[in-house]
Coordinates of C-alpha atoms and ligand atoms in Angstrom, one line a residue:
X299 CA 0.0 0.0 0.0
X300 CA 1.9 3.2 -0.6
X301 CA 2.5 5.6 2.0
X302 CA 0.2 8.5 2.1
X303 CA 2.3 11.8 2.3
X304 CA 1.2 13.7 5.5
X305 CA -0.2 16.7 4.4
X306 CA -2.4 14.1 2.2
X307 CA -3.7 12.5 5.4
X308 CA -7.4 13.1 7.1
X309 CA -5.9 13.8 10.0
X310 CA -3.3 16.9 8.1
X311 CA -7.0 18.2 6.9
X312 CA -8.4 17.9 10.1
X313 CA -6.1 19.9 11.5
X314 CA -6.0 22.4 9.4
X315 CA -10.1 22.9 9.8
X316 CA -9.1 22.9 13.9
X317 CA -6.2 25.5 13.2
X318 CA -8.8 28.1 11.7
X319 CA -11.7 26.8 14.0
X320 CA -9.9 28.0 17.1
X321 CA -6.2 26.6 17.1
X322 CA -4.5 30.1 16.2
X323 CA -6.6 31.8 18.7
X324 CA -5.6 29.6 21.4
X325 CA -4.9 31.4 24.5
X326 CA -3.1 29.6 27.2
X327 CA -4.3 32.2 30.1
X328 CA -8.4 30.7 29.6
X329 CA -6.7 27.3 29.1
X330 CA -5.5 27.3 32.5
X331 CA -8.2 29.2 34.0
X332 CA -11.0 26.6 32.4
X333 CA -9.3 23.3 33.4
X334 CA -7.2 23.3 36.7
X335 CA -6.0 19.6 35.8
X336 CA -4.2 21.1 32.4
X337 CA -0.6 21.1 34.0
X338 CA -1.0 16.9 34.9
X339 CA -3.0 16.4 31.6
X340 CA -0.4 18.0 29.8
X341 CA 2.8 16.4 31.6
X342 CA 4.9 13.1 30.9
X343 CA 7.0 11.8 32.7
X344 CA 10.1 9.7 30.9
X345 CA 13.0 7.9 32.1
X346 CA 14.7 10.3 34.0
X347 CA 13.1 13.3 33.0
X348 CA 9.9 15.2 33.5
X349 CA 8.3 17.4 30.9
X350 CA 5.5 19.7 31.4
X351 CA 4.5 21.0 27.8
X352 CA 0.8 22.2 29.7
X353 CA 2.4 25.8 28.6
X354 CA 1.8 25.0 25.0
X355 CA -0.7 26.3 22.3
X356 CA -2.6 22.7 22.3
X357 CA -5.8 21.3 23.6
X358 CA -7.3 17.8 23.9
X359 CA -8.8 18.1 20.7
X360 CA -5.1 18.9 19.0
X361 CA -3.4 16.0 20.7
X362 CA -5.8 13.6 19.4
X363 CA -5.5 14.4 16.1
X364 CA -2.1 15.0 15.8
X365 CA -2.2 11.2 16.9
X366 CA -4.5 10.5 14.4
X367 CA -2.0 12.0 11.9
X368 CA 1.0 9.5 13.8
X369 CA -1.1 6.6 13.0
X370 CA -1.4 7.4 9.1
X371 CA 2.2 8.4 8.9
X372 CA 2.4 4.8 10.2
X373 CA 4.9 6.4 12.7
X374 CA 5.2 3.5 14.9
X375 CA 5.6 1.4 11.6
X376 CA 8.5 3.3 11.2
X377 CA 9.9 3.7 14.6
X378 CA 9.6 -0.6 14.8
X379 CA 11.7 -0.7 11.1
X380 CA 14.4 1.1 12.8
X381 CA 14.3 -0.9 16.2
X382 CA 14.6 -4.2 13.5
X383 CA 17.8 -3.0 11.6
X384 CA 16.3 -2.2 8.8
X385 CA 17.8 0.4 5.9
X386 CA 15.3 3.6 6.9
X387 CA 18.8 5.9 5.3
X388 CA 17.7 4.7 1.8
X389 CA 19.9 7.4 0.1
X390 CA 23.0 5.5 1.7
X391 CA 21.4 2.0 2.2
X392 CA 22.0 2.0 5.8
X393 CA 20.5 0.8 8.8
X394 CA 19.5 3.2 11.6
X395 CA 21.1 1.7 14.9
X396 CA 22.7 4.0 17.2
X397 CA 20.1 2.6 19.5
X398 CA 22.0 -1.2 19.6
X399 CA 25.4 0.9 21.0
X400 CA 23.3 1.3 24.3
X401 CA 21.6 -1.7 24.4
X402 CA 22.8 -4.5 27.5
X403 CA 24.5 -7.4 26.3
X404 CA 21.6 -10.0 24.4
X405 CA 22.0 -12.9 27.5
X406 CA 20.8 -10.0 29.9
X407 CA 18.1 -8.3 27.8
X408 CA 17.0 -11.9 26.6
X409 CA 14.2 -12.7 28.3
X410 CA 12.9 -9.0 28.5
X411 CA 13.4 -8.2 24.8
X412 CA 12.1 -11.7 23.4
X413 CA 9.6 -9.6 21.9
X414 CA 11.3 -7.5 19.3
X415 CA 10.6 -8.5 15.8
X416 CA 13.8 -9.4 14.3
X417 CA 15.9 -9.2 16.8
X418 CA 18.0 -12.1 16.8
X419 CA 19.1 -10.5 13.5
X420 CA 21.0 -8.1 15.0
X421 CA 22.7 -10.6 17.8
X422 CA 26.1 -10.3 16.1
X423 CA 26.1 -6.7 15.6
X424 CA 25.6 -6.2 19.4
X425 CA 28.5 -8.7 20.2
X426 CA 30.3 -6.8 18.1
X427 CA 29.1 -3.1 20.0
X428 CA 30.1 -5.1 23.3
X429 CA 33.3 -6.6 22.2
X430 CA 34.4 -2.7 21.1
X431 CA 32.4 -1.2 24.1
X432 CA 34.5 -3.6 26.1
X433 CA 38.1 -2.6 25.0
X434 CA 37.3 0.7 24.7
X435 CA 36.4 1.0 28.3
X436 CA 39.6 -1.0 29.4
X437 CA 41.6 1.6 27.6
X438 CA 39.7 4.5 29.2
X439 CA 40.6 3.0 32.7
X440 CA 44.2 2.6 31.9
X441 CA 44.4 6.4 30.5
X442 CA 42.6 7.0 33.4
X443 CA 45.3 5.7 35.7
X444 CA 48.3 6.7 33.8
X445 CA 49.2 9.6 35.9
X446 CA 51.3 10.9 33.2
X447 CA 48.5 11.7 30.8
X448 CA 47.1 15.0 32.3
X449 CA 45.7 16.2 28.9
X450 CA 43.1 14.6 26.1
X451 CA 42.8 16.6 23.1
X452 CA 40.2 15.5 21.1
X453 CA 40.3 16.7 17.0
X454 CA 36.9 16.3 15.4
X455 CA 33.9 18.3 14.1
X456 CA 30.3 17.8 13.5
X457 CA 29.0 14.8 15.5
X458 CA 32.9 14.0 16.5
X459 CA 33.5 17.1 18.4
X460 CA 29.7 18.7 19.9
X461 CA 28.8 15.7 21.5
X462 CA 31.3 14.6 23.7
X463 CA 32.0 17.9 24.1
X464 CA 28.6 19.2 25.4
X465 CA 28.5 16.0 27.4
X466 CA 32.3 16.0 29.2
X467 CA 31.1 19.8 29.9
X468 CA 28.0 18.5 31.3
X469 CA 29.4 15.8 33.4
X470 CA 32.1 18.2 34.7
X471 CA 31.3 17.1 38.4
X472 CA 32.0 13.6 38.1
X473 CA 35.3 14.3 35.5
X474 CA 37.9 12.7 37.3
X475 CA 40.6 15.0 39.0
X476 CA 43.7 15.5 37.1
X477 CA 42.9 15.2 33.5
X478 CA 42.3 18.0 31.3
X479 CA 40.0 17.9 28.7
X480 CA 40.1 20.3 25.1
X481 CA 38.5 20.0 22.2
X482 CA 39.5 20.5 18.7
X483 CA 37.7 20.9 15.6
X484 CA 37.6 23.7 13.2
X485 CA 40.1 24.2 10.6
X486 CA 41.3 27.9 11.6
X487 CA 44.7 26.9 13.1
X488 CA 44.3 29.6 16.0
X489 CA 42.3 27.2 18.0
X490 CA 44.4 24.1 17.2
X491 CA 47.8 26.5 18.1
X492 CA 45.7 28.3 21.2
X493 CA 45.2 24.4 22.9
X494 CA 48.7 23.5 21.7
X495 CA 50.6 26.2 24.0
X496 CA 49.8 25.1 26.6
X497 CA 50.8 21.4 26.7
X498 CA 53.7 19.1 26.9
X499 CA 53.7 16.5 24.5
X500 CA 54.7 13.6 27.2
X501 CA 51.5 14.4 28.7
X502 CA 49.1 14.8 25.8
X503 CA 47.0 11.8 24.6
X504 CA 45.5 12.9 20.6
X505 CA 42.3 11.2 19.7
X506 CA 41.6 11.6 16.4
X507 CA 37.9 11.1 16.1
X508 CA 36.4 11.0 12.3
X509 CA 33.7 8.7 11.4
X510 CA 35.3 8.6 7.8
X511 CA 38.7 9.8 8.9
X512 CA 38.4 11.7 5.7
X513 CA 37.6 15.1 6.6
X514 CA 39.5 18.0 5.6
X515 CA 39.3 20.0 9.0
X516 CA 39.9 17.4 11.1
X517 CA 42.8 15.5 8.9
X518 CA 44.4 19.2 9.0
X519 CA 44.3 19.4 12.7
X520 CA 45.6 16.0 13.1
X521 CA 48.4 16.1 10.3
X522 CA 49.6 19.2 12.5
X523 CA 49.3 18.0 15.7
X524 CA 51.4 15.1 14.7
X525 CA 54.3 17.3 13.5
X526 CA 53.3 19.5 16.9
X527 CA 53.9 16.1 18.8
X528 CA 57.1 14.9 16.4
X529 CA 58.2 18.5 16.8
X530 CA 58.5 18.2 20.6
X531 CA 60.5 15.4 20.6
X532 CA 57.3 13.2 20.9
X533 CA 58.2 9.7 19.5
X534 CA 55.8 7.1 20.6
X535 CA 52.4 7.6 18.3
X536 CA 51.0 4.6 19.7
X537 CA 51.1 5.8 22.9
X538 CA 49.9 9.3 22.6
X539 CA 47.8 8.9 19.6
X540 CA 44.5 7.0 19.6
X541 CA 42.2 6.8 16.2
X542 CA 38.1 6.8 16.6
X543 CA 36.8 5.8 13.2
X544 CA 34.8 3.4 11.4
X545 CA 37.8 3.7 8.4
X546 CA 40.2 1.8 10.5
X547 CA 42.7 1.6 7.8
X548 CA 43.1 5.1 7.1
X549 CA 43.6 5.9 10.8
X550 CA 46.2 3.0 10.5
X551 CA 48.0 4.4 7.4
X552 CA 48.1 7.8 9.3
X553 CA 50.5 5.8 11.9
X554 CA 47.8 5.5 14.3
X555 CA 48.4 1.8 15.9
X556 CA 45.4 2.4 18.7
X557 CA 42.1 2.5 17.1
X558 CA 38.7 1.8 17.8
X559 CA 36.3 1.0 15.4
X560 CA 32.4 2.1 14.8
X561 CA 29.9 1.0 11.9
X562 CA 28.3 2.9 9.1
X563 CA 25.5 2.4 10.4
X564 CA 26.1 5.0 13.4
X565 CA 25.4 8.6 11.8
X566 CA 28.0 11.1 13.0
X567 CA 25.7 13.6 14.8
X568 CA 24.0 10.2 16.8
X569 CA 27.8 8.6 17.4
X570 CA 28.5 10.0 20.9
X571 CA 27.5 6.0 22.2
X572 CA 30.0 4.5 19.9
X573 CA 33.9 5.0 19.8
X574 CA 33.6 8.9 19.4
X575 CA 32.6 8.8 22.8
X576 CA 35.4 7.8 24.6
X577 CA 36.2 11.4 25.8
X578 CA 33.6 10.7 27.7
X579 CA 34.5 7.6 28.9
X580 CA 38.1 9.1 29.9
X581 CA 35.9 12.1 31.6
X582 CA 33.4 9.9 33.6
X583 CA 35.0 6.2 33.9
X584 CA 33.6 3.1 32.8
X585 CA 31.5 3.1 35.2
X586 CA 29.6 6.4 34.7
X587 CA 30.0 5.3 30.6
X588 CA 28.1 2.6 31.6
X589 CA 25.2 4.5 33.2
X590 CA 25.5 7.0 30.4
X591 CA 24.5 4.0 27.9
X592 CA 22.0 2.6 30.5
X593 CA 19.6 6.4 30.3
X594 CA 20.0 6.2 26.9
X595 CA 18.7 2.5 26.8
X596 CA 16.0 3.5 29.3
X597 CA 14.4 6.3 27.4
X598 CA 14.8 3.8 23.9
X599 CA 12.2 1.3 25.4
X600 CA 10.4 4.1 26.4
X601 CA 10.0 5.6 22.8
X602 CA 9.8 1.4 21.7
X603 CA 7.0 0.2 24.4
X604 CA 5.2 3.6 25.6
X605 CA 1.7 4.3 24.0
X606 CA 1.7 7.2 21.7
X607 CA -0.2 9.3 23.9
X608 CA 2.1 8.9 26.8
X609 CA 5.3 8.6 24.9
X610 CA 7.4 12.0 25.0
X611 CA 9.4 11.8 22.3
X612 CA 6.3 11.1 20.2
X613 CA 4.5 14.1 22.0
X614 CA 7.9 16.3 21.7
X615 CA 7.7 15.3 17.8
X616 CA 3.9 15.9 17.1
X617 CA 4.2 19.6 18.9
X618 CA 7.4 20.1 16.6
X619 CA 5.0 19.4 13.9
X620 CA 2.3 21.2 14.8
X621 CA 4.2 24.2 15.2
X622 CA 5.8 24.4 12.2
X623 CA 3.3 23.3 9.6
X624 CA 0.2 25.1 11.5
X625 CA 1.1 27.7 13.1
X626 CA 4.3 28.9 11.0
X627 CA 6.9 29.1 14.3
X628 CA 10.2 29.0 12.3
X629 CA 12.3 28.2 15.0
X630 CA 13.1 26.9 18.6
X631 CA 15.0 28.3 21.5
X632 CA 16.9 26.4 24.2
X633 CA 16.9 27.3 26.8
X634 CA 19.4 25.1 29.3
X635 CA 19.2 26.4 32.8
X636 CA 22.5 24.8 33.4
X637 CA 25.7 26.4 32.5
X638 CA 27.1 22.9 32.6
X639 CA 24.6 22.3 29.8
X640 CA 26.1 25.1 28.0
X641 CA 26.8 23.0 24.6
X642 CA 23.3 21.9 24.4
X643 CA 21.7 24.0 21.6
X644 CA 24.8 23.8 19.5
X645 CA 24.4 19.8 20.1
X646 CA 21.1 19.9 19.4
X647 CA 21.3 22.4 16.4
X648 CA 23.1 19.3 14.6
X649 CA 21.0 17.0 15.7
X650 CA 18.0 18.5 14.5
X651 CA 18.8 20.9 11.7
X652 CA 21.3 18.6 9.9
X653 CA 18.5 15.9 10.3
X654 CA 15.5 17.5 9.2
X655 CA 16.9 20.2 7.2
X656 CA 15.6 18.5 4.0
X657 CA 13.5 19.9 1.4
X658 CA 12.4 16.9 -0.5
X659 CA 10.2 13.1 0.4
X660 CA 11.8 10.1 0.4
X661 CA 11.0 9.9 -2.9
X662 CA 13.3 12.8 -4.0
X663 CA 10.2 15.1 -4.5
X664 CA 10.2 18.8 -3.2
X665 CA 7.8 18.9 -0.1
X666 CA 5.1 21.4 -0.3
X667 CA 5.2 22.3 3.5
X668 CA 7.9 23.3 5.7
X669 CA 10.5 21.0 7.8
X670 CA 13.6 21.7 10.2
X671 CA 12.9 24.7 12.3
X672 CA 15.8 27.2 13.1
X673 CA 17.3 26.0 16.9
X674 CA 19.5 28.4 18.7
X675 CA 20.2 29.7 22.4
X676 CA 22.4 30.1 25.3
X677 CA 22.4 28.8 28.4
X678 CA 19.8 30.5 31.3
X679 CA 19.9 33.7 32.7
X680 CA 22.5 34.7 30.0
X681 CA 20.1 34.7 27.0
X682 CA 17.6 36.5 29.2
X683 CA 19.5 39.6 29.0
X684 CA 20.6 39.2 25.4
X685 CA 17.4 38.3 23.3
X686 CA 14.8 37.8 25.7
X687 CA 13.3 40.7 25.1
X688 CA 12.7 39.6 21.3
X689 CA 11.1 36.4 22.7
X690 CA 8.6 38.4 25.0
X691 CA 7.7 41.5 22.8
X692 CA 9.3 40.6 19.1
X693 CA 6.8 40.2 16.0
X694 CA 7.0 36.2 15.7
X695 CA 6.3 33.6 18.1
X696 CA 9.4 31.8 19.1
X697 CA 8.6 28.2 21.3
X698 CA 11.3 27.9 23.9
X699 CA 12.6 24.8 25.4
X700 CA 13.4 25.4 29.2
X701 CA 15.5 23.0 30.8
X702 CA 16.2 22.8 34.4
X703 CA 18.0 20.6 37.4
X704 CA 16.3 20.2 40.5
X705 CA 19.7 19.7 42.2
X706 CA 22.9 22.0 41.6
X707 CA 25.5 20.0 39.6
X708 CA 28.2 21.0 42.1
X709 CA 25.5 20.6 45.0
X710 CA 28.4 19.9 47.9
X711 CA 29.4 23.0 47.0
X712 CA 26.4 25.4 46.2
X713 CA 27.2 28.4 46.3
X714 CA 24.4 29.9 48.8
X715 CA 21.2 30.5 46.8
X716 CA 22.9 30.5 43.8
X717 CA 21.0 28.0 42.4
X718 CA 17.5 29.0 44.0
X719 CA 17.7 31.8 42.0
X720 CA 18.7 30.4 38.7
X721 CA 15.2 27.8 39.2
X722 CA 13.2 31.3 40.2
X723 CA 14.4 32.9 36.4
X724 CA 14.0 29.3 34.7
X725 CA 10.0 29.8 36.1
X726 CA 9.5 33.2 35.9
X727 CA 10.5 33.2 31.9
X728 CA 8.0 30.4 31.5
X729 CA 5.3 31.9 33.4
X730 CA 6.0 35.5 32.1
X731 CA 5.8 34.4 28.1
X732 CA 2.7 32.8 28.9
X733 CA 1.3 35.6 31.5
X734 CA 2.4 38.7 29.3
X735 CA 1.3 42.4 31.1
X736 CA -1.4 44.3 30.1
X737 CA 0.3 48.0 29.6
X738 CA -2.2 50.7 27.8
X739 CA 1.0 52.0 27.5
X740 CA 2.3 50.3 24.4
X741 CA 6.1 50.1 24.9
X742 CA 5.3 48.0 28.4
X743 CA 3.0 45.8 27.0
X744 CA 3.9 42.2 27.2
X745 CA 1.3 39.9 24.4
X746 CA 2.0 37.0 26.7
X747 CA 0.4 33.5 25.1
X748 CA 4.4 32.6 24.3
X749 CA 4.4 29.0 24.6
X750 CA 7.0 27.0 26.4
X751 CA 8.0 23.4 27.4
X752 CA 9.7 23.0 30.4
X753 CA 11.8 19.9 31.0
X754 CA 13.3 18.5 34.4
X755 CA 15.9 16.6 36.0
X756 CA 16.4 15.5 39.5
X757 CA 20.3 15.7 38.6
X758 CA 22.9 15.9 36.0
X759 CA 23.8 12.5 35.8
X760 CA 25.4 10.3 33.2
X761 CA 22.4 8.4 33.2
X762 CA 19.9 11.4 33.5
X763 CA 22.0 13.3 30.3
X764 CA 21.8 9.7 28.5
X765 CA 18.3 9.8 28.8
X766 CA 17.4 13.4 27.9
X767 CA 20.4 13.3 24.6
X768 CA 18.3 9.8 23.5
X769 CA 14.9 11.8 24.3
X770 CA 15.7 14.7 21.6
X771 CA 17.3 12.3 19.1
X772 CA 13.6 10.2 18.9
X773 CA 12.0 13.3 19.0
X774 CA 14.1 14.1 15.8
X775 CA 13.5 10.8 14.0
X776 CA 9.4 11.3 15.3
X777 CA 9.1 14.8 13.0
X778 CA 11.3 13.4 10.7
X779 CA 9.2 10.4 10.1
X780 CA 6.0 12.5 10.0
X781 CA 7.3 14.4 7.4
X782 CA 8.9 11.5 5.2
X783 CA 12.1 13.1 5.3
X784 CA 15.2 10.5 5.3
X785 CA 16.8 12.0 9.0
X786 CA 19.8 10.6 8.6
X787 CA 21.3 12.2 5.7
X788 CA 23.0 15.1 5.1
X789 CA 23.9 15.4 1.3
X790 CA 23.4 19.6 2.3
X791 CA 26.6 19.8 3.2
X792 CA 28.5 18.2 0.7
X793 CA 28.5 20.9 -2.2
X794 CA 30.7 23.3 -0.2
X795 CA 33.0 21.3 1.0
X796 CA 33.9 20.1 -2.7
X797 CA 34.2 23.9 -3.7
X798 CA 36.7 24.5 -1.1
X799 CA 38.7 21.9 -2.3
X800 CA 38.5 24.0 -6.0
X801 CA 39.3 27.0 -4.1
X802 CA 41.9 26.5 -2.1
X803 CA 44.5 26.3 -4.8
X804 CA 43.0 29.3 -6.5
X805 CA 43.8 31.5 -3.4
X806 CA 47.4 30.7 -4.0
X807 CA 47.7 30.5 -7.9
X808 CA 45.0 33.8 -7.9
X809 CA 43.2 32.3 -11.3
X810 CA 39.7 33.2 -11.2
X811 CA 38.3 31.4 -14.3
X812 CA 35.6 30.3 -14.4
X813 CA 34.2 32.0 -11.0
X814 CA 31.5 34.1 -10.6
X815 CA 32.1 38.0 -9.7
X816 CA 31.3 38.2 -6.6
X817 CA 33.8 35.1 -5.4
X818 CA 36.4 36.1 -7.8
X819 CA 36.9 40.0 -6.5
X820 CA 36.6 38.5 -2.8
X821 CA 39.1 35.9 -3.7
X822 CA 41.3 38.9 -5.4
X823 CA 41.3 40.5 -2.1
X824 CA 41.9 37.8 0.1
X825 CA 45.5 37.1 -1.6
Ligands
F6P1169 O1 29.9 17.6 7.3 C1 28.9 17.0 8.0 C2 29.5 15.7 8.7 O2 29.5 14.7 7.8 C3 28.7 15.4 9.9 O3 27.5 14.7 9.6 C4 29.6 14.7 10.7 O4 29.2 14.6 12.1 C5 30.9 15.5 10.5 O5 30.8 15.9 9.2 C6 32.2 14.9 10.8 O6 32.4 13.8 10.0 P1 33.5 12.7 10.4 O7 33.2 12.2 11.7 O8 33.4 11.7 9.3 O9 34.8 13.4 10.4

């Protein structure tokens, strides 16, 4: 039977009729006032983390039909092909799997996961996840105890750099004492040469993390901190040189004789669980890895087993739709109440933009409605006195994503109140957006009706970050699959990477041919 496209659904036109019946004059303030029970009728609670989306411009009547519109997507059709292996990337022929880099070992998820369709399929892939897992872990722990090795510099970009990034800067209260962490990846040499400075290369473990070990920023950065490390009298590569990759070879024919490997079917930007995340492991330990992969695990079978209706990803996903194909919201902000979760909406602007950024179906043909919104923040209560202001009295409607810790990450150390007061902004954004101020005034008028989801965790934890990194990437793959989009893609980003490579000889040799003005005259003056 072939696959209606969504906006061909009942449920699309549906929707559209309850947009214009009262949808877009939705008004949060009489929701509230008219049903006391919205804020538990409108919460979830996940592995590990609570979200109350009662602050959002939907009613009972929306929820249900943007499940309606789930069910002919054939959403969970879709989710179940993933769970089973099978090769949703159609444009690459891949399977979709970062899930099975988190899943326990088959003897002790046996009896609990008899269920899955085709799971004994993918047996010897996870053998193969726990055999890698395994080694990489015991390698971690000996770093880990190599008093020596006081600084990891890891040299990667895209999903090899703002993932274990974002989540070593996360975890910073349970990084172990005596091992510095810095992170490498774009191509301008000042931040390469500004890390460099200050370290000693008897001290310095390289890991050169590239899924394809191909890329030209990251081949650059390693190629010269390998002459950095030669340089300095450094000798033993083995040693001081580990390669995370799923081309083994080519980390092998750069001299690297400590690798571990990954599988194509790990996208970059969902790679953090495979090899690329052993920053993380050398952060946190083994242990807290571990737990890392457990959250992760926890909030899969959640998105796997939970009902639609109670299953947040799927409810994160059908408000990301509704928002951007209904009411026209073109973007997101996050907001992390957490300076330790200062890399999350850079982390998440790859996740979601380089995932759903797609302008065509499956089937190749230009989409008629819109996809990817525009994600961007800073963490909470910086961004409220930068572009808050645009969020409470600008011309569009911006959603925001509030997320907040119940408990200080350095809580032994709390600074006094500090963190009181950082939970009282978190709430008072929320409630203000929504609240607004009635100012005859004009200038001190606040429209209010800004809706807002507000997530929660007890703690930052390796196992509570696990949970709320796997909660976003389903929420991603829920849109995605709503849309028909292929989410794990990114052919956008291929046809300036191959100019470059024309360029780059031109800004030495200075021949324009064959270039258009406007690059030629900027070349010209670049020289
Ligand atoms: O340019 C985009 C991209 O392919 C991302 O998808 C990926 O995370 C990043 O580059 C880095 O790729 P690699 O890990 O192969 O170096």
């Amino acid at each position: 039977m072939k696959k209606l496209r969504c906006d061909q659904t009942p449920a699309w036109a549906a929707l559209q009729a309850h947009f214009e019946a009262s949808g877009k004059n939705f008004d949060l303030r009489q929701a509230f006032a008219q049903d006391e029970q919205r804020f538990s009728r409108f919460s979830l609670t996940a592995p590990h983390v609570f979200a109350d989306l009662s602050k959002n411009l939907i009613d009972t009547d929306s929820r249900a039909l943007l499940l309606a519109l789930a069910q002919q997507c054939g959403l969970a059709q879709q989710r179940d092909a993933m769970f089973a292996g099978e090769l949703i990337n159609h444009t690459e022929q891949r399977a979709v799997m970062h899930f099975l880099l988190r899943k326990p070992p088959l003897a002790q998820a046996e009896r609990a996961q008899a269920a899955i369709k085709n799971e004994a399929n993918l047996a010897p892939e996870l053998a193969q996840v726990h055999a890698t897992l395994d080694a990489m872990l015991a390698y971690a722990e000996q770093v880990r105890g190599d008093a020596a090795i006081t600084d990891i510099v890891n040299i990667g970009i895209g999903g090899s750099d703002l993932g274990p990034q974002m989540a070593v800067l996360a975890l910073d209260e349970f990084v172990t004492a005596g091992k510095r962490f810095h992170f490498v990846s774009n191509v301008d040499g000042d931040e390469l040469a500004g890390v460099l400075k200050g370290l000693k290369a008897d001290g310095t473990l390289f890991l050169i993390a590239s899924k394809t070990f191909t890329t030209a920023e990251t081949m650059a950065n390693a190629h010269s901190a390998k002459a950095w490390f030669e340089a300095q009298g450094g000798r033993d590569i083995g040693r001081h040189f580990a390669g995370l990759t799923t081309n083994v070879a080519a980390a092998q024919a750069f001299g690297i004789t400590t690798t571990f490997g990954f599988w194509d079917w790990v996208g970059g930007r969902y790679s953090l669980w495979s090899a690329i995340g052993l920053p993380i492991a050398l952060a946190i330990g083994a242990a807290g890895y571990r737990e890392f992969l457990a959250g992760a695990h926890a909030m899969d079978e959640h998105f796997r087993t939970a009902d639609l209706a109670d299953n947040l990803p799927v409810q994160l996903g059908l408000l990301d739709v509704w928002y951007r194909n209904f009411h026209g919201f073109s973007s997101r902000s996050i907001a992390p109440y957490s300076s330790a979760l200062r890399r999350w909406p850079a982390y998440l602007q790859q996740l979601e933009m380089e995932s759903n950024g797609k302008r065509v179906g499956s089937d190749g043909q230009p989409l008629p409605f819109e996809t990817s919104p525009v994600l961007w923040g800073e963490p909470g209560t910086n961004g409220q006195h930068a572009y808050f202001q645009m969020l409470h009295q600008g011309t569009s409607v911006v959603p925001v994503e509030f997320v907040a810790v119940k408990q200080a990450a350095h809580a032994p150390h709390d600074l006094p109140g500090h963190h009181t007061k950082l939970l009282a902004n978190a709430l008072a954004q929320a409630q203000a957006l929504m609240r607004g101020k009635d100012d005859a005034g004009g200038h001190r008028h606040f429209p209010g009706n800004r809706p807002s989801t507000f997530m929660l965790l007890e703690r930052l934890t390796p196992a509570s970050l696990g949970a709320l990194i796997a909660l976003q990437e389903h929420r991603v793959f829920v849109s995605g699959a709503i849309w028909g989009i292929n989410s794990f893609d990114q052919w956008g980003v291929e046809l300036g990477k191959v100019l470059a490579r024309d360029i780059e000889p031109r800004l030495q040799s200075g021949d324009v041919s064959g270039l258009d003005g406007s690059t030629a005259g900027l070349l010209q003056r670049l020289r």
